PDB file of C-alpha atoms in Angstrom:
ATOM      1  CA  UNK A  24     -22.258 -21.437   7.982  1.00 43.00           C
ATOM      2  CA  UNK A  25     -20.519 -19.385  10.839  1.00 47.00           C
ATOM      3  CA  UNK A  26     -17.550 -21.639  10.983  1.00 48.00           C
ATOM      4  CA  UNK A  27     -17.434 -21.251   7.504  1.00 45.00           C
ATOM      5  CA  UNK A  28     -16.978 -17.352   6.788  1.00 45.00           C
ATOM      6  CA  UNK A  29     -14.297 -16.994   9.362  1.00 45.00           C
ATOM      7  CA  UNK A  30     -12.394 -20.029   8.010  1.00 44.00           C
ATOM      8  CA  UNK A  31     -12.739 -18.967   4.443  1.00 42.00           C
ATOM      9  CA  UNK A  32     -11.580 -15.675   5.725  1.00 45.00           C
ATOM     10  CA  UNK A  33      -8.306 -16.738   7.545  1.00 45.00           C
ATOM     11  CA  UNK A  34      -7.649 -19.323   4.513  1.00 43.00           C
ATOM     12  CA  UNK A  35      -8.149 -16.345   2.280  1.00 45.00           C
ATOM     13  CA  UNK A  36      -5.873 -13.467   3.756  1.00 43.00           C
ATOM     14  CA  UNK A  37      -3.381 -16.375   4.289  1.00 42.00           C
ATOM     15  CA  UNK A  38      -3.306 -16.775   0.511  1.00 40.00           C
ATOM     16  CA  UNK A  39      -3.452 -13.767  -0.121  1.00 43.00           C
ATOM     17  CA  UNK A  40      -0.951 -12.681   1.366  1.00 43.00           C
ATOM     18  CA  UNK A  41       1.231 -15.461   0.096  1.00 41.00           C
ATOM     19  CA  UNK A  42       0.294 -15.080  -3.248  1.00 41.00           C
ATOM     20  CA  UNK A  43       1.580 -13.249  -6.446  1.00 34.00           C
ATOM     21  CA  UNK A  44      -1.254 -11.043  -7.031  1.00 37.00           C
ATOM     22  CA  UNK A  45       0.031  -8.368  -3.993  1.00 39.00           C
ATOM     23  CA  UNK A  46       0.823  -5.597  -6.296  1.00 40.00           C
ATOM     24  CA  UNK A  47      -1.306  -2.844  -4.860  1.00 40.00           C
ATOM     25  CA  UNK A  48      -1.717   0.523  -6.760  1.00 43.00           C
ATOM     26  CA  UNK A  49      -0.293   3.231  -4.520  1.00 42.00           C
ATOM     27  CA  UNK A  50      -3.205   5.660  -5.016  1.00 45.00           C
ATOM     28  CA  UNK A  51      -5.353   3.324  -2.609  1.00 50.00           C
ATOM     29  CA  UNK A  52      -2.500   3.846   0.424  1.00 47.00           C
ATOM     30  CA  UNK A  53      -3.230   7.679  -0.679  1.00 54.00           C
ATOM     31  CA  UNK A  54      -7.122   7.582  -0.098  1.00 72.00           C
ATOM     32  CA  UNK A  55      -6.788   6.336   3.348  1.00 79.00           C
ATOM     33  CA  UNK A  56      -4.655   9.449   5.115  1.00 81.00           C
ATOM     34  CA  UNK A  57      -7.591  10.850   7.125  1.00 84.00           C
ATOM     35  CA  UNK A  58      -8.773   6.946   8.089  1.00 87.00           C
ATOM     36  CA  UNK A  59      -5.004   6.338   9.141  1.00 88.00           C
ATOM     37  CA  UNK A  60      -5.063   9.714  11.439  1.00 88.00           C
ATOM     38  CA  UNK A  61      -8.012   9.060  13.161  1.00 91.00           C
ATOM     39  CA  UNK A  62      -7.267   5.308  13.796  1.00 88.00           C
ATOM     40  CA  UNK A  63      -4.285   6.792  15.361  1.00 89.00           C
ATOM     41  CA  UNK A  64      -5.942   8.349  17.098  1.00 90.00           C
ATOM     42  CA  UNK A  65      -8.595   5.589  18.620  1.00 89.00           C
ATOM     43  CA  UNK A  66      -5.658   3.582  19.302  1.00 87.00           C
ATOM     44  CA  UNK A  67      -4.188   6.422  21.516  1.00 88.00           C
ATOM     45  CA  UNK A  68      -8.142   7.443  23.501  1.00 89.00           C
ATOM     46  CA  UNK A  69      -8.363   3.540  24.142  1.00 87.00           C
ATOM     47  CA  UNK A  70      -4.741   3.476  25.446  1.00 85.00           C
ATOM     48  CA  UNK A  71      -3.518   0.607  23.094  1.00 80.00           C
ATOM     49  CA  UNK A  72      -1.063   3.276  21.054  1.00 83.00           C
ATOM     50  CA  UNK A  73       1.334   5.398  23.279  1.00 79.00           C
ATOM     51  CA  UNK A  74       3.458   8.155  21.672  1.00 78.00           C
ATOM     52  CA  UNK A  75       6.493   6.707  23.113  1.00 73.00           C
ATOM     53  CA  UNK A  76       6.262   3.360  21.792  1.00 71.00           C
ATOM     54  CA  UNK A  77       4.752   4.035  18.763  1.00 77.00           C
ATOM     55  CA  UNK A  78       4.647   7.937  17.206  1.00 84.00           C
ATOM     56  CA  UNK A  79       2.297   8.794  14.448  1.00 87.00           C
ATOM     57  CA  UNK A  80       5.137   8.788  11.693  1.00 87.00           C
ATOM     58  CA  UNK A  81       6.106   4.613  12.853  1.00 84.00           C
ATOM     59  CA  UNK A  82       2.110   4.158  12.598  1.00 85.00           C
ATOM     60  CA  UNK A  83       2.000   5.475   8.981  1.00 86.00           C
ATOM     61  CA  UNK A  84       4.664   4.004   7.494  1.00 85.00           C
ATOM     62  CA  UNK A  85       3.099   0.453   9.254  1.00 83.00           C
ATOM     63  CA  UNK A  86      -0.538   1.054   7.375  1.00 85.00           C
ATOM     64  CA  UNK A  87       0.706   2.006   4.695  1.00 86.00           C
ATOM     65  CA  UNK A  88       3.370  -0.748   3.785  1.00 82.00           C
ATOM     66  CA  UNK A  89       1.821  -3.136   5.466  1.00 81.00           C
ATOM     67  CA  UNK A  90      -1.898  -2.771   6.768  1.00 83.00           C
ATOM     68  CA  UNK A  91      -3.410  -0.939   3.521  1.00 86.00           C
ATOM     69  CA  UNK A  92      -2.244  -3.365   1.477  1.00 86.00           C
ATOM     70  CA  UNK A  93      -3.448  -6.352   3.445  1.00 81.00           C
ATOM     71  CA  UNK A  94      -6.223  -4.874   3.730  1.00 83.00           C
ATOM     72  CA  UNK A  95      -6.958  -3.955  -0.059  1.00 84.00           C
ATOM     73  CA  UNK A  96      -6.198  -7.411  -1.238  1.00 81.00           C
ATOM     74  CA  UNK A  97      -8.391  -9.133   1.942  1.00 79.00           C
ATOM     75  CA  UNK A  98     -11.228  -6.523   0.941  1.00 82.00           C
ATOM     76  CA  UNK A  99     -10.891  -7.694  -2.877  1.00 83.00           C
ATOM     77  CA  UNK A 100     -11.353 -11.318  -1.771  1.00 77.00           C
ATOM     78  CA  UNK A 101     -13.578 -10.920   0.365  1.00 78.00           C
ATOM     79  CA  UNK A 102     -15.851  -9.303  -2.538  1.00 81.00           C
ATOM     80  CA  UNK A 103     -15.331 -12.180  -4.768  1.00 80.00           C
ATOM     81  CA  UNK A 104     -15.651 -15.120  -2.001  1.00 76.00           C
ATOM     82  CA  UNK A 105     -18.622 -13.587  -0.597  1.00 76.00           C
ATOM     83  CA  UNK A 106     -20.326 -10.703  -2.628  1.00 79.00           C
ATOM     84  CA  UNK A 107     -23.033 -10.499  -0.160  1.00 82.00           C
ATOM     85  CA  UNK A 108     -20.854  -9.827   3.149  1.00 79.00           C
ATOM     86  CA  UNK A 109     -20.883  -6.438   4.442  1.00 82.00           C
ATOM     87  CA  UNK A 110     -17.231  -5.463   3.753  1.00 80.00           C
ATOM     88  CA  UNK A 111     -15.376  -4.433   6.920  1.00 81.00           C
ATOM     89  CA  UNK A 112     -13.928  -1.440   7.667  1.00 86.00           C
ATOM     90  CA  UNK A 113     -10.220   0.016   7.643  1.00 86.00           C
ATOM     91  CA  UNK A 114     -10.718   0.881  11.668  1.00 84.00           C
ATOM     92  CA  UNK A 115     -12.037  -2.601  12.427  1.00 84.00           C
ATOM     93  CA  UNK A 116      -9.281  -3.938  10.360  1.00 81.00           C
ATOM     94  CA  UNK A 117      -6.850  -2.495  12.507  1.00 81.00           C
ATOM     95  CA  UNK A 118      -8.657  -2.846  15.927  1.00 79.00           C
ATOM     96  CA  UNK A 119      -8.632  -6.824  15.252  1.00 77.00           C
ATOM     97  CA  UNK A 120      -4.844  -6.609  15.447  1.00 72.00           C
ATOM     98  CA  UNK A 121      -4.541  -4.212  18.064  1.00 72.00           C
ATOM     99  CA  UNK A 122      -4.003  -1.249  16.687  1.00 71.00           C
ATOM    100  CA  UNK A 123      -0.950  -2.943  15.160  1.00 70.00           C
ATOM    101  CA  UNK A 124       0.562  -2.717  18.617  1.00 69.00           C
ATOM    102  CA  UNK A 125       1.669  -6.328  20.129  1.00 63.00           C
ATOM    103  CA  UNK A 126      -0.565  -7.686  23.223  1.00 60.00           C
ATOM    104  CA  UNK A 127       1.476  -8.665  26.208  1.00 58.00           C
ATOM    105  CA  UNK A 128      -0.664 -10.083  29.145  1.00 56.00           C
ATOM    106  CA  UNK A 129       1.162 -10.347  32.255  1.00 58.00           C
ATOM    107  CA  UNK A 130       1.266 -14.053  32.163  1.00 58.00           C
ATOM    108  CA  UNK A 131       3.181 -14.381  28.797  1.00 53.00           C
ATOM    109  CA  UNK A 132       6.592 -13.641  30.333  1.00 54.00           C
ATOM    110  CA  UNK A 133       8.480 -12.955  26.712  1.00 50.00           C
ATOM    111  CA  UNK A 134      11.807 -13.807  26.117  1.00 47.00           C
ATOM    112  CA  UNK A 135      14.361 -11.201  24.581  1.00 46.00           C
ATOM    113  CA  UNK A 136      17.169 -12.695  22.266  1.00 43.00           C
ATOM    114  CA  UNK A 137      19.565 -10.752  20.219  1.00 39.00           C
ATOM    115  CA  UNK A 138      20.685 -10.825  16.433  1.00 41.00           C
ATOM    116  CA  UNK A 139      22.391  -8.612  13.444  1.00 38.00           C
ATOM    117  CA  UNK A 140      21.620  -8.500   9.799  1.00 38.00           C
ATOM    118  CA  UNK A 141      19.116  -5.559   7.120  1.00 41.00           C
ATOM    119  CA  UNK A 142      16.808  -6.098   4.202  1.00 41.00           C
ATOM    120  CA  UNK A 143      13.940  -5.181   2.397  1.00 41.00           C
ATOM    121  CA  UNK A 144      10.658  -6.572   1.869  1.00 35.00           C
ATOM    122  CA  UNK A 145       7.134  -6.550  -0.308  1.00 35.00           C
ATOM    123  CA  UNK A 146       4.514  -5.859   1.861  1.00 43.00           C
ATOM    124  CA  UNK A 147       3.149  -8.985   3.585  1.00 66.00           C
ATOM    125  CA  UNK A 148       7.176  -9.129   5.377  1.00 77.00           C
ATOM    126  CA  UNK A 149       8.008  -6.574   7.684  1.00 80.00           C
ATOM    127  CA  UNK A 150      11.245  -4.614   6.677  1.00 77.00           C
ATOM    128  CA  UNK A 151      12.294  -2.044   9.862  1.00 75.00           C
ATOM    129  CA  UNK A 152      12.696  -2.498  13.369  1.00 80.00           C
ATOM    130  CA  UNK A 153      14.772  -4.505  15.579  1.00 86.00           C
ATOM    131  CA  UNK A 154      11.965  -6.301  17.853  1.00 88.00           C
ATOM    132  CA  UNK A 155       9.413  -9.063  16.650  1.00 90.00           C
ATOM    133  CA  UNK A 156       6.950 -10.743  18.649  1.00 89.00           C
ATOM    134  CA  UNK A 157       5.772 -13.985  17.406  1.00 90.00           C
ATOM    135  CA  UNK A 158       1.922 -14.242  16.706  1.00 88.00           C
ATOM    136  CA  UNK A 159       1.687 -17.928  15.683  1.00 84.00           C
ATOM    137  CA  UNK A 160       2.256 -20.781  18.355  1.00 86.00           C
ATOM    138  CA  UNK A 161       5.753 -21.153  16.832  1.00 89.00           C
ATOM    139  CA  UNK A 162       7.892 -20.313  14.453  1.00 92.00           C
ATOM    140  CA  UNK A 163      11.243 -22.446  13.423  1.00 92.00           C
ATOM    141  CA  UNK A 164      14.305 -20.940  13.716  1.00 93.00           C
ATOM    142  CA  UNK A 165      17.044 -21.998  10.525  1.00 93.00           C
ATOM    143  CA  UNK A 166      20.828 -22.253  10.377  1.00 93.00           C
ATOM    144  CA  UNK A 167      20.029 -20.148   7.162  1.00 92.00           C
ATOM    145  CA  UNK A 168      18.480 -17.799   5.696  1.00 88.00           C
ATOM    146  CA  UNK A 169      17.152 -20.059   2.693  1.00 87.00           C
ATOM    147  CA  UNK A 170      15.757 -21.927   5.409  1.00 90.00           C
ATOM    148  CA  UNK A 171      16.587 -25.075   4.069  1.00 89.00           C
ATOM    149  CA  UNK A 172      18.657 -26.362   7.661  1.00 90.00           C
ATOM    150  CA  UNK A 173      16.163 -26.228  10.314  1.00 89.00           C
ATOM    151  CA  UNK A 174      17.620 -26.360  13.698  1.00 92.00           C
ATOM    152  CA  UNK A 175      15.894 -28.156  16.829  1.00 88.00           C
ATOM    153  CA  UNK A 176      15.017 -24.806  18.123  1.00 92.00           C
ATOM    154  CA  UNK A 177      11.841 -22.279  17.893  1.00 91.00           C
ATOM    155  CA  UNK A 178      10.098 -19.510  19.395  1.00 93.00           C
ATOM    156  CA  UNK A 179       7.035 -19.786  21.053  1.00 91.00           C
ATOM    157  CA  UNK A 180       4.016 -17.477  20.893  1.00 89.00           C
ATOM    158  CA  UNK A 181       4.442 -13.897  22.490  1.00 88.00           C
ATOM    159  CA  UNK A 182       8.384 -14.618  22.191  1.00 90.00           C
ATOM    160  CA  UNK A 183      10.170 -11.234  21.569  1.00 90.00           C
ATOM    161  CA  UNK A 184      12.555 -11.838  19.297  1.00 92.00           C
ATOM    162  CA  UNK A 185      15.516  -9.000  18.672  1.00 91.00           C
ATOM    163  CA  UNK A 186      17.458  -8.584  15.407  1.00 91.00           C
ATOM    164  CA  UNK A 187      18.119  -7.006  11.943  1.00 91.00           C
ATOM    165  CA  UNK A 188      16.552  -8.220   8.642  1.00 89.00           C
ATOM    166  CA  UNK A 189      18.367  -9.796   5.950  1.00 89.00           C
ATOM    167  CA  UNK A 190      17.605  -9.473   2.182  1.00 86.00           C
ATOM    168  CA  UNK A 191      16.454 -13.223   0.356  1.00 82.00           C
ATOM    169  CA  UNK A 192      15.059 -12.726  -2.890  1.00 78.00           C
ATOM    170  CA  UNK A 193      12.236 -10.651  -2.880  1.00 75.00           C
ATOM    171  CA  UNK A 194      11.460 -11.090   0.976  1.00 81.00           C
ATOM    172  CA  UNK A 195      13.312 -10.677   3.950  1.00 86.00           C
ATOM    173  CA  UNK A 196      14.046 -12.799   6.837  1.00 90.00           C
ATOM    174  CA  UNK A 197      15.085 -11.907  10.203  1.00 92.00           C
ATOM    175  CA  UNK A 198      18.372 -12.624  11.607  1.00 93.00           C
ATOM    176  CA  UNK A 199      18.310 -13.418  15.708  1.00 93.00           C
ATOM    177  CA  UNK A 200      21.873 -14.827  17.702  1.00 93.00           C
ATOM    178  CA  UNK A 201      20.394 -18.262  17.312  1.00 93.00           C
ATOM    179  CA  UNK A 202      19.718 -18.377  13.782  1.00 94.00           C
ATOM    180  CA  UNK A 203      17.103 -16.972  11.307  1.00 95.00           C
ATOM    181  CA  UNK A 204      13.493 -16.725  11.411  1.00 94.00           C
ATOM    182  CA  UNK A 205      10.321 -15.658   9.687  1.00 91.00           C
ATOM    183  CA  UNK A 206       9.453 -12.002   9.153  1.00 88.00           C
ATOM    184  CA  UNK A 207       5.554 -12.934   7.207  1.00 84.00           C
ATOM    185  CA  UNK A 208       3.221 -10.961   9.130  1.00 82.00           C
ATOM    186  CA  UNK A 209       1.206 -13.685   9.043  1.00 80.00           C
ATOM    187  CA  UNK A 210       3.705 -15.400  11.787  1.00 86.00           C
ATOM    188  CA  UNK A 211       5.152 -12.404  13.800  1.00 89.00           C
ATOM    189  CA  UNK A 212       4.445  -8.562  14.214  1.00 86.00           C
ATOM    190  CA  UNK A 213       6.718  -5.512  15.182  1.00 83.00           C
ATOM    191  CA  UNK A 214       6.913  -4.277  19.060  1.00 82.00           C
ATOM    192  CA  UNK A 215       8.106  -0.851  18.870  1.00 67.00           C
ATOM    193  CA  UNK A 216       9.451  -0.796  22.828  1.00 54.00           C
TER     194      UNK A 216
END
């Protein structure tokens, strides 16, 4: 049963994310200003947020595009797949990724590549910023942006990945020198250095 939850869990935030049902009502980003400032604020006393890499303003505009809503819609599933769980909080929410704040060990030894391209995005694709780290093992880089001409190429984990996003549809996609990638939080996050 405790292989089960946690599976059912990353299955479930995966589809989530992915699926249709994402609209989230913009009153529940509102309810969650004094969480958001005092996570901000437990990321900075544990040292994972610094000011210079990440100020308070880059933090907001993360939870709420992207975090809040996540969270919302994982929260919502997580009532119907398992009424009986105690629901988890906004703060652990956040701590589990790192305070939305990329983990570099000293053994990962990133590599930086460059890119051009802008966009948009709903909320489970990031939509600013001009450095990606990749969270997944790897992610396939494409000749284009429809992604339907896969190249030999990909980035490993912990690659850091420079570049602009392009528009497709109602996503985005993020343009590097060596082709285009993924911007699905589910694959890669933002590093704001």
């Amino acid at each position: 049963m405790k292989k089960i939850i946690p599976t059912l869990m990353t299955a479930g935030l995966f589809l989530i994310i992915m699926g249709s049902s994402l609209n989230v009502n913009a009153d529940e980003n509102n309810n969650y200003d004094n969480d958001i400032n005092r996570i901000y604020k437990v990321g900075k006393d544990k040292g994972i947020i610094h000011e210079v890499d990440m100020t308070y303003k880059q933090f907001l505009q993360t939870m709420k595009h992207a975090v809040i809503p996540c969270y919302n819609n994982f929260k919502r599933y997580m009532q119907n797949m398992a009424p009986n769980q105690k629901p988890i909080s906004l703060n652990q929410y956040t701590a589990e990724d790192n305070y939305e704040v990329p983990f570099i060990s000293p053994n990962d030894n990133p590599t930086i590549v460059s890119a051009s391209g802008k966009g948009k995005h709903p909320f489970a694709y990031l939509m600013y910023g001009t450095k990606l780290k990749v969270k997944s093992n790897q992610i396939n880089i494409y000749k284009d942006r429809s992604f339907k001409q896969k190249t030999n190429h990909f980035f490993k984990k912990n690659t850091i990945i420079q570049g602009k996003f392009v528009q497709y549809g109602q996503i985005t996609r993020f343009k590097t020198n060596q082709g285009y990638v993924t911007s699905n939080t589910h694959f890669i996050k933002r590093v704001f250095k």
